[in-house]
Each structure stands twice: as C-alpha cells, then as structure tokens.
Amino acid sequence: MPAQKKYSKILKKWVNKDQERKLNYDIYDDDACALLISYWRWYPDKFLDLIEGEDADYSLEIIQRVNLRAFCRYQKVFITGSRGTTKTYTAFLSYLVNGILWPGIEQSYYGPSLKQTADICAKAWKQIQKNYPILCSLWSVESMREDRFVLETPYGSRIAITAMRGDNIHNVLAEEAAQEFDHDTFESVVSPAVRKLRTICKVPDPLFPQNKFDYITSAGSQQNRSYEKRLSAYKGMREGESAFALDIPVEVSLVSGIRTISWLRQQEEELTPDKILRELKSIWTGTSENPILKDITLTQSKTLTMMEYNHCGEPGVFYVIGNDNS
C-alpha cells in the first residue's frame, strides 16, 4: 500500500505520516525567537512556568503573577503589601528574569541597611535556586558578603546590593521604603545613578522601561516620605503614564493559599492595632489632608534656624516655639 500522506503546515508540503515528526529547526528564523522573547518579557510568569524546577516548593499564585507583570512593564511601580505576600521573593525573582530577557541591564537593590538587604536577598536567592534552577544557572555570584551581594550574567546583566556615588544603572528597587529607610542617601546617591539607557545600535530601546524605579514596602505613616512616592505612582497610573500602584491586604495571601488563617491569628495577637493596620491591612495611617507638620519638618526644627527657612515674609509676624509631648 502506498504511504499515507498528510499536509504539513510547518514544512508546507505533503509528507508521509511517519515523516511528520521529523523537523529541521533551521527553518525557523530569528523573528520567531524574537516574538517568543517579547512574549516572555510581557508575561514573565509564563516564562517561569516553563522553567519551574521539579523539586520546587511552590508555584506562582495570582498576586505574585500580577506583581511580576507590573515590575517588568512599568517605569514606576509602588507595591504596598502586607506581611506574607512574598514581596521580596517576587521582586527579586522579577529582577533575575529581567536580567535574562533584557541582556546587559544593570539593576540595584536598596533597603534600610546594606547588611539587612543583603541577608534578605541571599535568602530569596536560595529559595529561587530551588524553585527555578535553570534561571539561577544563568547567573553567577560575583560577591556574597554580609553587606554586599552581587550577581552577574555572561551577557552583561548585573544585580547589586550596594550604594556608591557615580554608579550608572538602568533601574533600582527600594525595599521596605516606609520602614527605617534612609531616604536622604537614596535620594542623593542611589536615585541619581538611575540614568543609564538601554540602547540598540546606539539608539534608546523604545520597548524597555528606561530609568525605572520600583518600591515595595509595608504601609507606614502618611507623613513618611515614601507616601509621596506612592501617591505619585497612583497619579501616574490614573493619567495613563508608565506607572502602577497597588495596596495588597493580608486577605489576599490567605485566599491565594500563600499563608494560613492560623498564621494570621498569631500575627494579630502579637501586633498592636496600629501595626495591624500597617503590617497586615496595608493601610497608611495618619492624616494626609493638610498636615500641620511632617516628620522631616519636626526633625529639622530641632534647630531654631528652621524659622529662617520657613519665614512667611511678613515683617510683623512673630513665632511661638513650644513642645507638645501628648
């Protein structure tokens, strides 16, 4: 009997059925690979699904997928997340993925202290190594000390936990931006370093979110300087800019299966009502409507020269200096 024929859409010709499985991958051109990479850049969670390790402790949940997509797509991201929503794990995982899908980008990770941030990221790195061994095999540890953690790829991508004047980086992530965060150092040293452009043939890449700033934190006081960053991200998102902001209460981690109700009950027993609002409910406490004094103003006003900087200009005005300990 003659061999049965079947039309192959890939080879664009009639082939024997027993030949259909044979395929020369050289027929695929670079355009197909570029399309696949562009898809993963927009949906990094799908890329991670593909390379998840056989011994992974857990798979991605929906809130983690939302955060991953936000980190890869927008120029300004501000995530206020409760305890237990794996903010650091997801953010660090996002930076590892971006460094592979966007070769040659240099990223910085900054937190309340270099030692604390390096320790947190080292723990996240260890967990990601187990969950996504293929991804981590593309990175090498250049330095791992108590105050320094640096990863690199053969293609020029870099993630560093450090703060040095004169650096040139593509983007930065601020960890726990509302908790004992050194805003002065961040604004004077780290923020100016986010100035490097990703280029293709000496032309800025129009698809890459240039000069990118990401913030992850538990909620804090509305008089904290990070609260202004949060409002700026919300404003940009409403006005159609490349910005994304989201507040994630603890109930999201329960519904997603990331944490258990017994864990939540234990947290509620240990925390004060104010910390429950900030750490679990992701609610920024305090008033933001016409605040009389911000925290930074109180700090600066310990010196009487503060009056010189804020004098209203009226010649007949006088100031009463007092202290309220209520």
PDB file of N, CA, C and O in Angstrom, residues 199-258:
ATOM      1  N   THR A 199      20.293  50.691  25.045  1.00  0.00           N
ATOM      2  CA  THR A 199      20.288  51.101  23.645  1.00  0.00           C
ATOM      3  C   THR A 199      20.419  49.901  22.718  1.00  0.00           C
ATOM      4  O   THR A 199      20.953  48.855  23.093  1.00  0.00           O
ATOM      5  N   ILE A 200      19.943  50.080  21.502  1.00  0.00           N
ATOM      6  CA  ILE A 200      20.111  49.112  20.418  1.00  0.00           C
ATOM      7  C   ILE A 200      20.684  49.880  19.236  1.00  0.00           C
ATOM      8  O   ILE A 200      20.046  50.808  18.729  1.00  0.00           O
ATOM      9  N   CYS A 201      21.900  49.532  18.837  1.00  0.00           N
ATOM     10  CA  CYS A 201      22.590  50.250  17.765  1.00  0.00           C
ATOM     11  C   CYS A 201      22.679  51.739  18.088  1.00  0.00           C
ATOM     12  O   CYS A 201      22.371  52.605  17.250  1.00  0.00           O
ATOM     13  N   LYS A 202      23.010  52.037  19.342  1.00  0.00           N
ATOM     14  CA  LYS A 202      23.223  53.395  19.833  1.00  0.00           C
ATOM     15  C   LYS A 202      21.940  54.222  19.931  1.00  0.00           C
ATOM     16  O   LYS A 202      22.003  55.430  20.171  1.00  0.00           O
ATOM     17  N   VAL A 203      20.807  53.569  19.792  1.00  0.00           N
ATOM     18  CA  VAL A 203      19.516  54.247  19.906  1.00  0.00           C
ATOM     19  C   VAL A 203      18.780  53.682  21.118  1.00  0.00           C
ATOM     20  O   VAL A 203      18.733  52.463  21.301  1.00  0.00           O
ATOM     21  N   PRO A 204      18.213  54.545  21.995  1.00  0.00           N
ATOM     22  CA  PRO A 204      17.487  54.034  23.166  1.00  0.00           C
ATOM     23  C   PRO A 204      16.393  53.044  22.782  1.00  0.00           C
ATOM     24  O   PRO A 204      15.618  53.284  21.850  1.00  0.00           O
ATOM     25  N   ASP A 205      16.362  51.924  23.476  1.00  0.00           N
ATOM     26  CA  ASP A 205      15.374  50.879  23.219  1.00  0.00           C
ATOM     27  C   ASP A 205      13.987  51.397  23.603  1.00  0.00           C
ATOM     28  O   ASP A 205      13.713  51.642  24.787  1.00  0.00           O
ATOM     29  N   PRO A 206      13.067  51.577  22.636  1.00  0.00           N
ATOM     30  CA  PRO A 206      11.747  52.136  22.952  1.00  0.00           C
ATOM     31  C   PRO A 206      10.850  51.184  23.735  1.00  0.00           C
ATOM     32  O   PRO A 206       9.847  51.611  24.307  1.00  0.00           O
ATOM     33  N   LEU A 207      11.184  49.901  23.766  1.00  0.00           N
ATOM     34  CA  LEU A 207      10.351  48.918  24.455  1.00  0.00           C
ATOM     35  C   LEU A 207      10.754  48.732  25.913  1.00  0.00           C
ATOM     36  O   LEU A 207       9.964  48.220  26.711  1.00  0.00           O
ATOM     37  N   PHE A 208      11.956  49.158  26.267  1.00  0.00           N
ATOM     38  CA  PHE A 208      12.447  48.962  27.630  1.00  0.00           C
ATOM     39  C   PHE A 208      12.007  50.119  28.520  1.00  0.00           C
ATOM     40  O   PHE A 208      12.112  51.284  28.122  1.00  0.00           O
ATOM     41  N   PRO A 209      11.510  49.837  29.749  1.00  0.00           N
ATOM     42  CA  PRO A 209      11.137  50.918  30.671  1.00  0.00           C
ATOM     43  C   PRO A 209      12.384  51.607  31.229  1.00  0.00           C
ATOM     44  O   PRO A 209      12.959  51.171  32.223  1.00  0.00           O
ATOM     45  N   GLN A 210      12.809  52.669  30.576  1.00  0.00           N
ATOM     46  CA  GLN A 210      14.046  53.355  30.941  1.00  0.00           C
ATOM     47  C   GLN A 210      13.906  54.084  32.288  1.00  0.00           C
ATOM     48  O   GLN A 210      12.825  54.514  32.672  1.00  0.00           O
ATOM     49  N   ASN A 211      15.036  54.228  32.981  1.00  0.00           N
ATOM     50  CA  ASN A 211      15.088  54.966  34.256  1.00  0.00           C
ATOM     51  C   ASN A 211      13.974  54.510  35.190  1.00  0.00           C
ATOM     52  O   ASN A 211      13.132  55.301  35.622  1.00  0.00           O
ATOM     53  N   LYS A 212      14.021  53.253  35.535  1.00  0.00           N
ATOM     54  CA  LYS A 212      12.920  52.599  36.241  1.00  0.00           C
ATOM     55  C   LYS A 212      13.125  52.619  37.754  1.00  0.00           C
ATOM     56  O   LYS A 212      14.218  52.350  38.245  1.00  0.00           O
ATOM     57  N   PHE A 213      12.044  52.942  38.482  1.00  0.00           N
ATOM     58  CA  PHE A 213      12.051  52.940  39.945  1.00  0.00           C
ATOM     59  C   PHE A 213      10.944  52.017  40.450  1.00  0.00           C
ATOM     60  O   PHE A 213       9.778  52.150  40.047  1.00  0.00           O
ATOM     61  N   ASP A 214      11.312  51.084  41.333  1.00  0.00           N
ATOM     62  CA  ASP A 214      10.350  50.171  41.944  1.00  0.00           C
ATOM     63  C   ASP A 214      10.425  50.304  43.462  1.00  0.00           C
ATOM     64  O   ASP A 214      11.520  50.422  44.030  1.00  0.00           O
ATOM     65  N   TYR A 215       9.248  50.254  44.110  1.00  0.00           N
ATOM     66  CA  TYR A 215       9.184  50.355  45.565  1.00  0.00           C
ATOM     67  C   TYR A 215       8.308  49.223  46.090  1.00  0.00           C
ATOM     68  O   TYR A 215       7.206  48.987  45.570  1.00  0.00           O
ATOM     69  N   ILE A 216       8.791  48.521  47.119  1.00  0.00           N
ATOM     70  CA  ILE A 216       7.965  47.538  47.819  1.00  0.00           C
ATOM     71  C   ILE A 216       8.089  47.818  49.308  1.00  0.00           C
ATOM     72  O   ILE A 216       9.187  48.071  49.816  1.00  0.00           O
ATOM     73  N   THR A 217       6.982  47.781  50.014  1.00  0.00           N
ATOM     74  CA  THR A 217       7.019  48.110  51.429  1.00  0.00           C
ATOM     75  C   THR A 217       5.724  47.726  52.105  1.00  0.00           C
ATOM     76  O   THR A 217       4.692  47.539  51.452  1.00  0.00           O
ATOM     77  N   SER A 218       5.792  47.580  53.417  1.00  0.00           N
ATOM     78  CA  SER A 218       4.575  47.557  54.213  1.00  0.00           C
ATOM     79  C   SER A 218       4.120  49.002  54.369  1.00  0.00           C
ATOM     80  O   SER A 218       4.893  49.936  54.159  1.00  0.00           O
ATOM     81  N   ALA A 219       2.871  49.203  54.752  1.00  0.00           N
ATOM     82  CA  ALA A 219       2.364  50.564  54.892  1.00  0.00           C
ATOM     83  C   ALA A 219       3.052  51.263  56.054  1.00  0.00           C
ATOM     84  O   ALA A 219       3.562  50.632  56.988  1.00  0.00           O
ATOM     85  N   GLY A 220       3.073  52.576  56.005  1.00  0.00           N
ATOM     86  CA  GLY A 220       3.668  53.373  57.068  1.00  0.00           C
ATOM     87  C   GLY A 220       2.810  54.583  57.354  1.00  0.00           C
ATOM     88  O   GLY A 220       1.618  54.624  57.044  1.00  0.00           O
ATOM     89  N   SER A 221       3.427  55.580  57.921  1.00  0.00           N
ATOM     90  CA  SER A 221       2.727  56.828  58.201  1.00  0.00           C
ATOM     91  C   SER A 221       2.517  57.612  56.909  1.00  0.00           C
ATOM     92  O   SER A 221       3.369  57.595  56.015  1.00  0.00           O
ATOM     93  N   GLN A 222       1.409  58.300  56.827  1.00  0.00           N
ATOM     94  CA  GLN A 222       1.162  59.120  55.651  1.00  0.00           C
ATOM     95  C   GLN A 222       2.079  60.341  55.616  1.00  0.00           C
ATOM     96  O   GLN A 222       2.131  61.037  54.598  1.00  0.00           O
ATOM     97  N   GLN A 223       2.796  60.588  56.706  1.00  0.00           N
ATOM     98  CA  GLN A 223       3.771  61.656  56.715  1.00  0.00           C
ATOM     99  C   GLN A 223       5.161  61.149  56.344  1.00  0.00           C
ATOM    100  O   GLN A 223       6.108  61.933  56.264  1.00  0.00           O
ATOM    101  N   ASN A 224       5.303  59.856  56.111  1.00  0.00           N
ATOM    102  CA  ASN A 224       6.561  59.298  55.643  1.00  0.00           C
ATOM    103  C   ASN A 224       6.813  59.748  54.206  1.00  0.00           C
ATOM    104  O   ASN A 224       5.895  59.856  53.400  1.00  0.00           O
ATOM    105  N   ARG A 225       8.077  59.973  53.871  1.00  0.00           N
ATOM    106  CA  ARG A 225       8.405  60.474  52.528  1.00  0.00           C
ATOM    107  C   ARG A 225       8.060  59.469  51.433  1.00  0.00           C
ATOM    108  O   ARG A 225       7.840  59.839  50.279  1.00  0.00           O
ATOM    109  N   SER A 226       8.007  58.191  51.780  1.00  0.00           N
ATOM    110  CA  SER A 226       7.650  57.187  50.780  1.00  0.00           C
ATOM    111  C   SER A 226       6.183  57.303  50.370  1.00  0.00           C
ATOM    112  O   SER A 226       5.801  56.866  49.273  1.00  0.00           O
ATOM    113  N   TYR A 227       5.359  57.884  51.243  1.00  0.00           N
ATOM    114  CA  TYR A 227       3.938  58.029  50.915  1.00  0.00           C
ATOM    115  C   TYR A 227       3.757  58.933  49.698  1.00  0.00           C
ATOM    116  O   TYR A 227       2.859  58.723  48.881  1.00  0.00           O
ATOM    117  N   GLU A 228       4.622  59.921  49.546  1.00  0.00           N
ATOM    118  CA  GLU A 228       4.560  60.794  48.380  1.00  0.00           C
ATOM    119  C   GLU A 228       4.890  60.016  47.103  1.00  0.00           C
ATOM    120  O   GLU A 228       4.315  60.281  46.042  1.00  0.00           O
ATOM    121  N   LYS A 229       5.810  59.051  47.205  1.00  0.00           N
ATOM    122  CA  LYS A 229       6.139  58.200  46.051  1.00  0.00           C
ATOM    123  C   LYS A 229       4.930  57.352  45.665  1.00  0.00           C
ATOM    124  O   LYS A 229       4.654  57.141  44.477  1.00  0.00           O
ATOM    125  N   ARG A 230       4.232  56.865  46.673  1.00  0.00           N
ATOM    126  CA  ARG A 230       3.031  56.066  46.425  1.00  0.00           C
ATOM    127  C   ARG A 230       1.968  56.891  45.709  1.00  0.00           C
ATOM    128  O   ARG A 230       1.361  56.442  44.726  1.00  0.00           O
ATOM    129  N   LEU A 231       1.732  58.106  46.196  1.00  0.00           N
ATOM    130  CA  LEU A 231       0.737  58.974  45.567  1.00  0.00           C
ATOM    131  C   LEU A 231       1.140  59.321  44.137  1.00  0.00           C
ATOM    132  O   LEU A 231       0.288  59.386  43.241  1.00  0.00           O
ATOM    133  N   SER A 232       2.430  59.511  43.919  1.00  0.00           N
ATOM    134  CA  SER A 232       2.913  59.830  42.577  1.00  0.00           C
ATOM    135  C   SER A 232       2.661  58.670  41.615  1.00  0.00           C
ATOM    136  O   SER A 232       2.278  58.879  40.456  1.00  0.00           O
ATOM    137  N   ALA A 233       2.864  57.437  42.103  1.00  0.00           N
ATOM    138  CA  ALA A 233       2.616  56.260  41.263  1.00  0.00           C
ATOM    139  C   ALA A 233       1.125  56.124  40.940  1.00  0.00           C
ATOM    140  O   ALA A 233       0.748  55.822  39.802  1.00  0.00           O
ATOM    141  N   TYR A 234       0.271  56.346  41.942  1.00  0.00           N
ATOM    142  CA  TYR A 234      -1.168  56.285  41.701  1.00  0.00           C
ATOM    143  C   TYR A 234      -1.598  57.359  40.698  1.00  0.00           C
ATOM    144  O   TYR A 234      -2.418  57.107  39.804  1.00  0.00           O
ATOM    145  N   LYS A 235      -1.065  58.558  40.864  1.00  0.00           N
ATOM    146  CA  LYS A 235      -1.407  59.653  39.954  1.00  0.00           C
ATOM    147  C   LYS A 235      -0.973  59.327  38.534  1.00  0.00           C
ATOM    148  O   LYS A 235      -1.725  59.525  37.567  1.00  0.00           O
ATOM    149  N   GLY A 236       0.247  58.808  38.380  1.00  0.00           N
ATOM    150  CA  GLY A 236       0.726  58.444  37.057  1.00  0.00           C
ATOM    151  C   GLY A 236      -0.110  57.342  36.420  1.00  0.00           C
ATOM    152  O   GLY A 236      -0.361  57.355  35.213  1.00  0.00           O
ATOM    153  N   MET A 237      -0.539  56.377  37.230  1.00  0.00           N
ATOM    154  CA  MET A 237      -1.363  55.287  36.705  1.00  0.00           C
ATOM    155  C   MET A 237      -2.708  55.817  36.217  1.00  0.00           C
ATOM    156  O   MET A 237      -3.200  55.410  35.155  1.00  0.00           O
ATOM    157  N   ARG A 238      -3.317  56.724  36.983  1.00  0.00           N
ATOM    158  CA  ARG A 238      -4.609  57.290  36.584  1.00  0.00           C
ATOM    159  C   ARG A 238      -4.497  58.123  35.308  1.00  0.00           C
ATOM    160  O   ARG A 238      -5.435  58.166  34.506  1.00  0.00           O
ATOM    161  N   GLU A 239      -3.367  58.769  35.129  1.00  0.00           N
ATOM    162  CA  GLU A 239      -3.194  59.663  33.987  1.00  0.00           C
ATOM    163  C   GLU A 239      -2.580  58.969  32.782  1.00  0.00           C
ATOM    164  O   GLU A 239      -2.202  59.630  31.811  1.00  0.00           O
ATOM    165  N   GLY A 240      -2.471  57.653  32.832  1.00  0.00           N
ATOM    166  CA  GLY A 240      -2.016  56.899  31.672  1.00  0.00           C
ATOM    167  C   GLY A 240      -0.524  56.870  31.468  1.00  0.00           C
ATOM    168  O   GLY A 240      -0.047  56.506  30.385  1.00  0.00           O
ATOM    169  N   GLU A 241       0.249  57.226  32.504  1.00  0.00           N
ATOM    170  CA  GLU A 241       1.701  57.148  32.388  1.00  0.00           C
ATOM    171  C   GLU A 241       2.158  55.710  32.632  1.00  0.00           C
ATOM    172  O   GLU A 241       1.366  54.835  32.968  1.00  0.00           O
ATOM    173  N   SER A 242       3.448  55.484  32.464  1.00  0.00           N
ATOM    174  CA  SER A 242       4.001  54.144  32.699  1.00  0.00           C
ATOM    175  C   SER A 242       4.215  53.969  34.197  1.00  0.00           C
ATOM    176  O   SER A 242       5.334  54.031  34.709  1.00  0.00           O
ATOM    177  N   ALA A 243       3.108  53.768  34.916  1.00  0.00           N
ATOM    178  CA  ALA A 243       3.152  53.671  36.375  1.00  0.00           C
ATOM    179  C   ALA A 243       2.111  52.671  36.854  1.00  0.00           C
ATOM    180  O   ALA A 243       1.081  52.470  36.211  1.00  0.00           O
ATOM    181  N   PHE A 244       2.407  52.071  38.008  1.00  0.00           N
ATOM    182  CA  PHE A 244       1.497  51.073  38.583  1.00  0.00           C
ATOM    183  C   PHE A 244       1.634  51.109  40.093  1.00  0.00           C
ATOM    184  O   PHE A 244       2.741  51.134  40.628  1.00  0.00           O
ATOM    185  N   ALA A 245       0.489  51.155  40.787  1.00  0.00           N
ATOM    186  CA  ALA A 245       0.488  51.150  42.250  1.00  0.00           C
ATOM    187  C   ALA A 245      -0.596  50.211  42.738  1.00  0.00           C
ATOM    188  O   ALA A 245      -1.673  50.110  42.134  1.00  0.00           O
ATOM    189  N   LEU A 246      -0.309  49.505  43.836  1.00  0.00           N
ATOM    190  CA  LEU A 246      -1.259  48.527  44.351  1.00  0.00           C
ATOM    191  C   LEU A 246      -1.050  48.343  45.843  1.00  0.00           C
ATOM    192  O   LEU A 246       0.083  48.260  46.315  1.00  0.00           O
ATOM    193  N   ASP A 247      -2.150  48.316  46.594  1.00  0.00           N
ATOM    194  CA  ASP A 247      -2.121  48.011  48.022  1.00  0.00           C
ATOM    195  C   ASP A 247      -2.691  46.610  48.216  1.00  0.00           C
ATOM    196  O   ASP A 247      -3.818  46.332  47.786  1.00  0.00           O
ATOM    197  N   ILE A 248      -1.926  45.729  48.878  1.00  0.00           N
ATOM    198  CA  ILE A 248      -2.312  44.324  49.000  1.00  0.00           C
ATOM    199  C   ILE A 248      -2.527  43.978  50.470  1.00  0.00           C
ATOM    200  O   ILE A 248      -1.556  43.852  51.225  1.00  0.00           O
ATOM    201  N   PRO A 249      -3.765  43.810  50.931  1.00  0.00           N
ATOM    202  CA  PRO A 249      -4.008  43.408  52.322  1.00  0.00           C
ATOM    203  C   PRO A 249      -3.715  41.930  52.523  1.00  0.00           C
ATOM    204  O   PRO A 249      -3.564  41.164  51.564  1.00  0.00           O
ATOM    205  N   VAL A 250      -3.653  41.518  53.784  1.00  0.00           N
ATOM    206  CA  VAL A 250      -3.266  40.155  54.107  1.00  0.00           C
ATOM    207  C   VAL A 250      -4.276  39.127  53.614  1.00  0.00           C
ATOM    208  O   VAL A 250      -3.926  37.960  53.372  1.00  0.00           O
ATOM    209  N   GLU A 251      -5.536  39.532  53.451  1.00  0.00           N
ATOM    210  CA  GLU A 251      -6.543  38.586  52.974  1.00  0.00           C
ATOM    211  C   GLU A 251      -6.192  37.995  51.614  1.00  0.00           C
ATOM    212  O   GLU A 251      -6.587  36.868  51.289  1.00  0.00           O
ATOM    213  N   VAL A 252      -5.439  38.756  50.821  1.00  0.00           N
ATOM    214  CA  VAL A 252      -5.037  38.258  49.504  1.00  0.00           C
ATOM    215  C   VAL A 252      -4.130  37.043  49.643  1.00  0.00           C
ATOM    216  O   VAL A 252      -4.268  36.067  48.897  1.00  0.00           O
ATOM    217  N   SER A 253      -3.204  37.082  50.593  1.00  0.00           N
ATOM    218  CA  SER A 253      -2.312  35.942  50.778  1.00  0.00           C
ATOM    219  C   SER A 253      -3.064  34.723  51.306  1.00  0.00           C
ATOM    220  O   SER A 253      -2.696  33.581  51.018  1.00  0.00           O
ATOM    221  N   LEU A 254      -4.140  34.955  52.071  1.00  0.00           N
ATOM    222  CA  LEU A 254      -4.946  33.833  52.568  1.00  0.00           C
ATOM    223  C   LEU A 254      -5.735  33.193  51.435  1.00  0.00           C
ATOM    224  O   LEU A 254      -5.756  31.964  51.290  1.00  0.00           O
ATOM    225  N   VAL A 255      -6.394  34.017  50.643  1.00  0.00           N
ATOM    226  CA  VAL A 255      -7.195  33.495  49.528  1.00  0.00           C
ATOM    227  C   VAL A 255      -6.308  32.781  48.511  1.00  0.00           C
ATOM    228  O   VAL A 255      -6.703  31.774  47.907  1.00  0.00           O
ATOM    229  N   SER A 256      -5.095  33.294  48.320  1.00  0.00           N
ATOM    230  CA  SER A 256      -4.167  32.690  47.357  1.00  0.00           C
ATOM    231  C   SER A 256      -3.545  31.400  47.872  1.00  0.00           C
ATOM    232  O   SER A 256      -2.925  30.671  47.102  1.00  0.00           O
ATOM    233  N   GLY A 257      -3.668  31.146  49.174  1.00  0.00           N
ATOM    234  CA  GLY A 257      -3.068  29.944  49.732  1.00  0.00           C
ATOM    235  C   GLY A 257      -1.614  30.110  50.107  1.00  0.00           C
ATOM    236  O   GLY A 257      -0.927  29.132  50.426  1.00  0.00           O
ATOM    237  N   ILE A 258      -1.111  31.357  50.083  1.00  0.00           N
ATOM    238  CA  ILE A 258       0.286  31.599  50.437  1.00  0.00           C
ATOM    239  C   ILE A 258       0.478  31.478  51.942  1.00  0.00           C
ATOM    240  O   ILE A 258       1.497  30.976  52.418  1.00  0.00           O
TER     241      ILE A 258
END
